[in-house]
């Protein structure tokens, strides 16, 4: 796992957006796995800025979102459908027919979740999966105890997640209790993962994910088994990492290598 520690949340957003923009530039028909939540908002803003400045084309990009609340229709102010339109899709030339967010209003969850998995497979799999992390160490809505081999399915939210997301709904009572979420196994099949985390409230979860054991109690820790994960965090989110000095040394070494490669000896 590559751990990149940035000074602040703005720099995390910039780095994250650059990774996505680099992919779309080199592969215009890339398949992106997308995430919602407060952390990714700034990353999407930065991506929109880069894309406009460079005229980046998103018309052939396909996207699959990680999750959606059960019982919220597309236009509900807190649905992830609406979040994606407002924070990303409406601002660039995405083809909305190719941008899937799980349907929280489906009547047949099992068939729908199988269909969603099948759509990912038919698109050729996810090239880059963007992720945030919950305070309880979840990825998407894979709450503690989720099977590390799980696929897209219905999931009950923990009280901690409900309270964390109450800020968006006005009160904890208004937060749905269930969600449809990609599984941990689905996420592990993406070719590359990019996780962003900022702030001291995420420090314990980030510490457990990077340096703790691989356990279904911290579903983000399953990313230790993935061969290509980039974690971009700010100094606060990195504060529980015992080896943070080492991760910074790795980045410095990487930078000097790139510089040497770029500038041939005279
Ligand atoms: C929700 C989403 C997760 C996201 C998490 C973190 O639980 N389902 O995918 O990682 O929020 O959100 P925030 O960035 O708001 O802390």
Short mmCIF file of C-alpha atoms and ligand atoms in Angstrom, two decimals:
data_model
loop_
_atom_site.label_atom_id
_atom_site.label_comp_id
_atom_site.label_asym_id
_atom_site.label_seq_id
_atom_site.Cartn_x
_atom_site.Cartn_y
_atom_site.Cartn_z
CA UNK A 1 0.00 0.00 0.00
CA UNK A 2 1.32 3.41 -0.92
CA UNK A 3 0.69 5.95 1.85
CA UNK A 4 0.95 9.60 0.77
CA UNK A 5 0.76 12.10 3.60
CA UNK A 6 -0.19 15.64 2.57
CA UNK A 7 -0.12 18.75 4.76
CA UNK A 8 -3.86 19.45 4.61
CA UNK A 9 -7.24 18.48 3.17
CA UNK A 10 -6.82 20.76 0.15
CA UNK A 11 -3.63 18.98 -0.89
CA UNK A 12 -5.35 15.59 -0.42
CA UNK A 13 -8.13 16.68 -2.78
CA UNK A 14 -5.62 17.92 -5.35
CA UNK A 15 -3.62 14.70 -5.29
CA UNK A 16 -6.77 12.57 -5.55
CA UNK A 17 -8.13 14.58 -8.46
CA UNK A 18 -4.80 14.37 -10.26
CA UNK A 19 -4.82 10.55 -10.05
CA UNK A 20 -8.32 10.41 -11.58
CA UNK A 21 -7.53 13.01 -14.26
CA UNK A 22 -4.30 11.20 -15.21
CA UNK A 23 -6.27 7.99 -15.72
CA UNK A 24 -8.98 9.59 -17.87
CA UNK A 25 -6.32 11.37 -19.93
CA UNK A 26 -4.50 8.13 -20.67
CA UNK A 27 -7.65 5.98 -20.96
CA UNK A 28 -10.67 8.00 -22.16
CA UNK A 29 -12.99 4.98 -21.77
CA UNK A 30 -11.85 4.28 -18.19
CA UNK A 31 -14.23 2.62 -15.74
CA UNK A 32 -14.33 4.59 -12.51
CA UNK A 33 -15.68 3.42 -9.17
CA UNK A 34 -16.98 6.52 -7.39
CA UNK A 35 -17.67 7.43 -3.78
CA UNK A 36 -19.76 9.92 -1.84
CA UNK A 37 -19.28 11.68 1.51
CA UNK A 38 -17.81 14.95 2.72
CA UNK A 39 -14.20 13.98 1.94
CA UNK A 40 -14.62 13.47 -1.79
CA UNK A 41 -16.47 16.74 -2.40
CA UNK A 42 -13.26 18.78 -2.65
CA UNK A 43 -11.66 16.11 -4.81
CA UNK A 44 -14.55 16.35 -7.29
CA UNK A 45 -14.30 20.17 -7.27
CA UNK A 46 -10.62 19.91 -8.11
CA UNK A 47 -11.27 17.28 -10.78
CA UNK A 48 -13.83 19.59 -12.41
CA UNK A 49 -11.28 22.43 -12.35
CA UNK A 50 -8.54 20.30 -13.96
CA UNK A 51 -10.94 18.81 -16.51
CA UNK A 52 -12.21 22.24 -17.60
CA UNK A 53 -8.71 23.70 -17.79
CA UNK A 54 -7.58 20.83 -20.01
CA UNK A 55 -10.81 20.12 -21.87
CA UNK A 56 -10.72 16.54 -20.60
CA UNK A 57 -13.35 14.36 -22.23
CA UNK A 58 -15.55 12.20 -19.96
CA UNK A 59 -18.05 11.15 -22.63
CA UNK A 60 -16.71 7.61 -22.86
CA UNK A 61 -16.05 7.14 -19.14
CA UNK A 62 -18.26 4.65 -17.31
CA UNK A 63 -18.86 4.98 -13.59
CA UNK A 64 -20.21 2.77 -10.80
CA UNK A 65 -20.98 4.21 -7.41
CA UNK A 66 -20.26 2.30 -4.25
CA UNK A 67 -23.58 2.59 -2.50
CA UNK A 68 -27.01 4.15 -2.01
CA UNK A 69 -29.47 4.46 0.88
CA UNK A 70 -32.52 2.21 0.71
CA UNK A 71 -35.81 4.06 0.37
CA UNK A 72 -34.47 7.32 -1.09
CA UNK A 73 -35.48 8.12 -4.64
CA UNK A 74 -33.07 9.67 -7.15
CA UNK A 75 -34.17 13.20 -6.39
CA UNK A 76 -34.17 12.99 -2.59
CA UNK A 77 -31.87 15.75 -1.31
CA UNK A 78 -29.65 13.19 0.49
CA UNK A 79 -29.67 10.42 -2.10
CA UNK A 80 -26.28 9.54 -3.51
CA UNK A 81 -27.81 9.84 -7.01
CA UNK A 82 -28.45 13.50 -6.31
CA UNK A 83 -25.04 13.93 -4.62
CA UNK A 84 -23.26 12.64 -7.71
CA UNK A 85 -25.23 14.84 -10.10
CA UNK A 86 -24.67 17.94 -7.97
CA UNK A 87 -21.03 17.40 -7.13
CA UNK A 88 -19.72 15.82 -10.33
CA UNK A 89 -21.87 14.51 -13.18
CA UNK A 90 -23.65 17.79 -14.02
CA UNK A 91 -20.37 19.68 -14.30
CA UNK A 92 -18.56 17.60 -16.93
CA UNK A 93 -19.59 15.84 -20.14
CA UNK A 94 -20.41 12.46 -18.58
CA UNK A 95 -22.89 10.31 -20.47
CA UNK A 96 -25.43 9.77 -17.67
CA UNK A 97 -26.53 6.47 -19.24
CA UNK A 98 -23.08 5.19 -18.35
CA UNK A 99 -23.08 6.46 -14.75
CA UNK A 100 -24.64 3.91 -12.42
CA UNK A 101 -25.53 4.48 -8.78
CA UNK A 102 -27.28 1.58 -6.99
CA UNK A 103 -31.06 1.92 -6.98
CA UNK A 104 -32.27 2.41 -3.41
CA UNK A 105 -35.90 2.03 -4.54
CA UNK A 106 -35.65 -1.43 -6.07
CA UNK A 107 -38.22 -3.96 -4.93
CA UNK A 108 -36.09 -7.02 -5.61
CA UNK A 109 -32.77 -6.45 -3.88
CA UNK A 110 -31.18 -9.75 -4.65
CA UNK A 111 -31.86 -9.62 -8.39
CA UNK A 112 -30.89 -5.95 -8.53
CA UNK A 113 -27.57 -6.49 -6.72
CA UNK A 114 -26.71 -9.42 -9.06
CA UNK A 115 -27.54 -7.17 -12.01
CA UNK A 116 -25.27 -4.40 -10.67
CA UNK A 117 -22.37 -6.83 -10.28
CA UNK A 118 -23.01 -8.07 -13.80
CA UNK A 119 -22.91 -4.53 -15.17
CA UNK A 120 -19.48 -4.04 -13.61
CA UNK A 121 -18.25 -7.27 -15.17
CA UNK A 122 -19.68 -6.36 -18.60
CA UNK A 123 -17.92 -2.99 -18.44
CA UNK A 124 -14.66 -4.91 -18.09
CA UNK A 125 -14.22 -4.30 -14.35
CA UNK A 126 -13.32 -1.14 -12.48
CA UNK A 127 -10.00 0.53 -13.39
CA UNK A 128 -9.88 2.87 -10.42
CA UNK A 129 -12.05 2.72 -7.31
CA UNK A 130 -12.24 5.91 -5.26
CA UNK A 131 -12.91 5.31 -1.56
CA UNK A 132 -13.46 7.14 1.70
CA UNK A 133 -13.39 5.52 5.12
CA UNK A 134 -15.96 5.54 7.90
CA UNK A 135 -14.97 6.17 11.52
CA UNK A 136 -15.70 2.49 12.16
CA UNK A 137 -13.24 1.55 9.40
CA UNK A 138 -15.89 0.76 6.78
CA UNK A 139 -15.44 1.08 3.03
CA UNK A 140 -18.60 1.86 1.06
CA UNK A 141 -21.25 0.69 3.59
CA UNK A 142 -19.43 -2.51 4.51
CA UNK A 143 -19.91 -2.22 8.23
CA UNK A 144 -17.83 -4.16 10.80
CA UNK A 145 -18.48 -7.88 10.45
CA UNK A 146 -19.07 -7.75 6.68
CA UNK A 147 -17.54 -10.70 4.90
CA UNK A 148 -14.28 -9.78 3.23
CA UNK A 149 -15.53 -11.73 0.21
CA UNK A 150 -18.91 -9.97 0.11
CA UNK A 151 -20.57 -8.79 -3.10
CA UNK A 152 -23.11 -6.02 -3.77
CA UNK A 153 -25.98 -6.49 -1.33
CA UNK A 154 -28.26 -4.97 1.29
CA UNK A 155 -26.54 -3.87 4.51
CA UNK A 156 -27.77 -2.54 7.86
CA UNK A 157 -25.96 0.62 8.98
CA UNK A 158 -24.31 0.79 12.41
CA UNK A 159 -25.40 3.38 14.95
CA UNK A 160 -22.00 5.10 14.52
CA UNK A 161 -22.54 5.51 10.77
CA UNK A 162 -26.10 6.72 11.31
CA UNK A 163 -24.84 9.35 13.77
CA UNK A 164 -21.98 10.38 11.46
CA UNK A 165 -24.36 10.89 8.56
CA UNK A 166 -27.03 12.65 10.68
CA UNK A 167 -25.25 15.94 9.84
CA UNK A 168 -26.51 15.62 6.27
CA UNK A 169 -30.08 14.64 7.21
CA UNK A 170 -30.64 17.06 10.09
CA UNK A 171 -31.18 14.29 12.65
CA UNK A 172 -30.18 10.67 13.22
CA UNK A 173 -33.86 9.62 13.04
CA UNK A 174 -34.02 10.75 9.41
CA UNK A 175 -31.06 8.60 8.31
CA UNK A 176 -32.11 5.39 6.51
CA UNK A 177 -31.22 2.19 8.36
CA UNK A 178 -30.34 0.20 5.26
CA UNK A 179 -28.19 0.68 2.19
CA UNK A 180 -27.23 -1.17 -0.96
CA UNK A 181 -23.47 -1.40 -1.10
CA UNK A 182 -20.77 -2.93 -3.25
CA UNK A 183 -19.15 -5.71 -1.26
CA UNK A 184 -15.58 -5.84 0.00
CA UNK A 185 -14.93 -8.60 -2.55
CA UNK A 186 -16.31 -6.37 -5.33
CA UNK A 187 -14.00 -3.54 -4.29
CA UNK A 188 -10.97 -5.85 -4.07
CA UNK A 189 -11.50 -6.82 -7.72
CA UNK A 190 -10.97 -3.28 -8.98
CA UNK A 191 -7.59 -2.85 -10.65
CA UNK A 192 -6.56 0.07 -8.49
CA UNK A 193 -7.92 1.66 -5.31
CA UNK A 194 -7.53 5.28 -4.26
CA UNK A 195 -8.58 6.12 -0.72
CA UNK A 196 -8.80 9.67 0.62
CA UNK A 197 -9.10 10.47 4.34
CA UNK A 198 -8.79 13.74 6.21
CA UNK A 199 -9.12 14.99 9.77
CA UNK A 200 -8.40 13.63 13.23
CA UNK A 201 -11.77 11.81 13.40
CA UNK A 202 -10.42 9.36 10.79
CA UNK A 203 -7.00 8.81 12.44
CA UNK A 204 -7.95 5.68 14.42
CA UNK A 205 -9.68 4.07 11.43
CA UNK A 206 -6.72 4.85 9.15
CA UNK A 207 -4.29 3.43 11.73
CA UNK A 208 -6.30 0.20 12.01
CA UNK A 209 -6.66 -0.08 8.25
CA UNK A 210 -2.96 0.37 7.44
CA UNK A 211 -1.16 -1.10 10.44
CA UNK A 212 -3.72 -3.31 12.16
CA UNK A 213 -4.55 -6.91 11.31
CA UNK A 214 -6.71 -7.77 8.30
CA UNK A 215 -10.10 -8.23 9.89
CA UNK A 216 -13.78 -8.07 8.98
CA UNK A 217 -14.15 -5.77 12.01
CA UNK A 218 -12.32 -3.06 10.00
CA UNK A 219 -13.37 -3.76 6.45
CA UNK A 220 -10.91 -1.19 5.02
CA UNK A 221 -8.09 -3.43 6.31
CA UNK A 222 -8.96 -5.85 3.48
CA UNK A 223 -7.18 -3.36 1.20
CA UNK A 224 -3.91 -4.72 2.62
CA UNK A 225 -4.59 -7.72 0.38
CA UNK A 226 -4.97 -5.58 -2.76
CA UNK A 227 -1.94 -5.17 -5.00
CA UNK A 228 -2.43 -1.51 -5.97
CA UNK A 229 -3.77 0.81 -3.28
CA UNK A 230 -2.89 4.49 -2.91
CA UNK A 231 -3.93 6.10 0.35
CA UNK A 232 -3.82 9.90 0.38
CA UNK A 233 -4.31 11.44 3.82
CA UNK A 234 -3.64 14.68 5.63
CA UNK A 235 -1.37 15.04 8.67
CA UNK A 236 -4.30 14.73 11.09
CA UNK A 237 -5.63 11.52 9.59
CA UNK A 238 -2.04 10.17 9.65
CA UNK A 239 -1.53 10.94 13.33
CA UNK A 240 -2.14 7.36 14.55
CA UNK A 241 0.25 5.77 12.05
CA UNK A 242 3.31 4.45 13.89
CA UNK A 243 5.37 4.25 10.70
CA UNK A 244 4.43 7.62 9.22
CA UNK A 245 8.08 8.75 9.06
CA UNK A 246 8.85 5.69 6.96
CA UNK A 247 5.96 6.36 4.55
CA UNK A 248 7.29 9.89 4.07
CA UNK A 249 10.79 8.55 3.40
CA UNK A 250 9.35 6.23 0.75
CA UNK A 251 7.67 9.17 -0.98
CA UNK A 252 10.89 11.19 -0.89
CA UNK A 253 12.84 8.27 -2.37
CA UNK A 254 10.16 7.88 -5.04
CA UNK A 255 10.36 11.58 -5.88
CA UNK A 256 14.15 11.58 -6.24
CA UNK A 257 13.93 8.50 -8.46
CA UNK A 258 11.40 10.21 -10.72
CA UNK A 259 13.56 13.34 -10.90
CA UNK A 260 16.66 11.32 -11.78
CA UNK A 261 14.72 9.46 -14.47
CA UNK A 262 13.30 12.66 -15.91
CA UNK A 263 16.65 14.48 -16.03
CA UNK A 264 19.24 12.41 -17.85
CA UNK A 265 22.86 12.95 -16.73
CA UNK A 266 24.59 15.66 -18.73
C1 LIG B 1 -20.37 7.05 3.93
C2 LIG B 1 -20.10 6.36 2.60
C3 LIG B 1 -18.67 5.89 2.53
C4 LIG B 1 -17.72 7.02 2.88
C5 LIG B 1 -18.02 7.52 4.26
C6 LIG B 1 -17.09 8.63 4.71
O1 LIG B 1 -20.47 6.14 4.97
N1 LIG B 1 -20.94 5.24 2.38
O2 LIG B 1 -18.40 5.41 1.22
O3 LIG B 1 -16.41 6.55 2.82
O4 LIG B 1 -19.35 8.00 4.23
O5 LIG B 1 -17.71 9.86 4.57
P1 LIG B 1 -17.10 11.26 4.93
O6 LIG B 1 -16.13 11.56 3.85
O7 LIG B 1 -18.28 12.17 4.91
O8 LIG B 1 -16.46 11.15 6.25
#
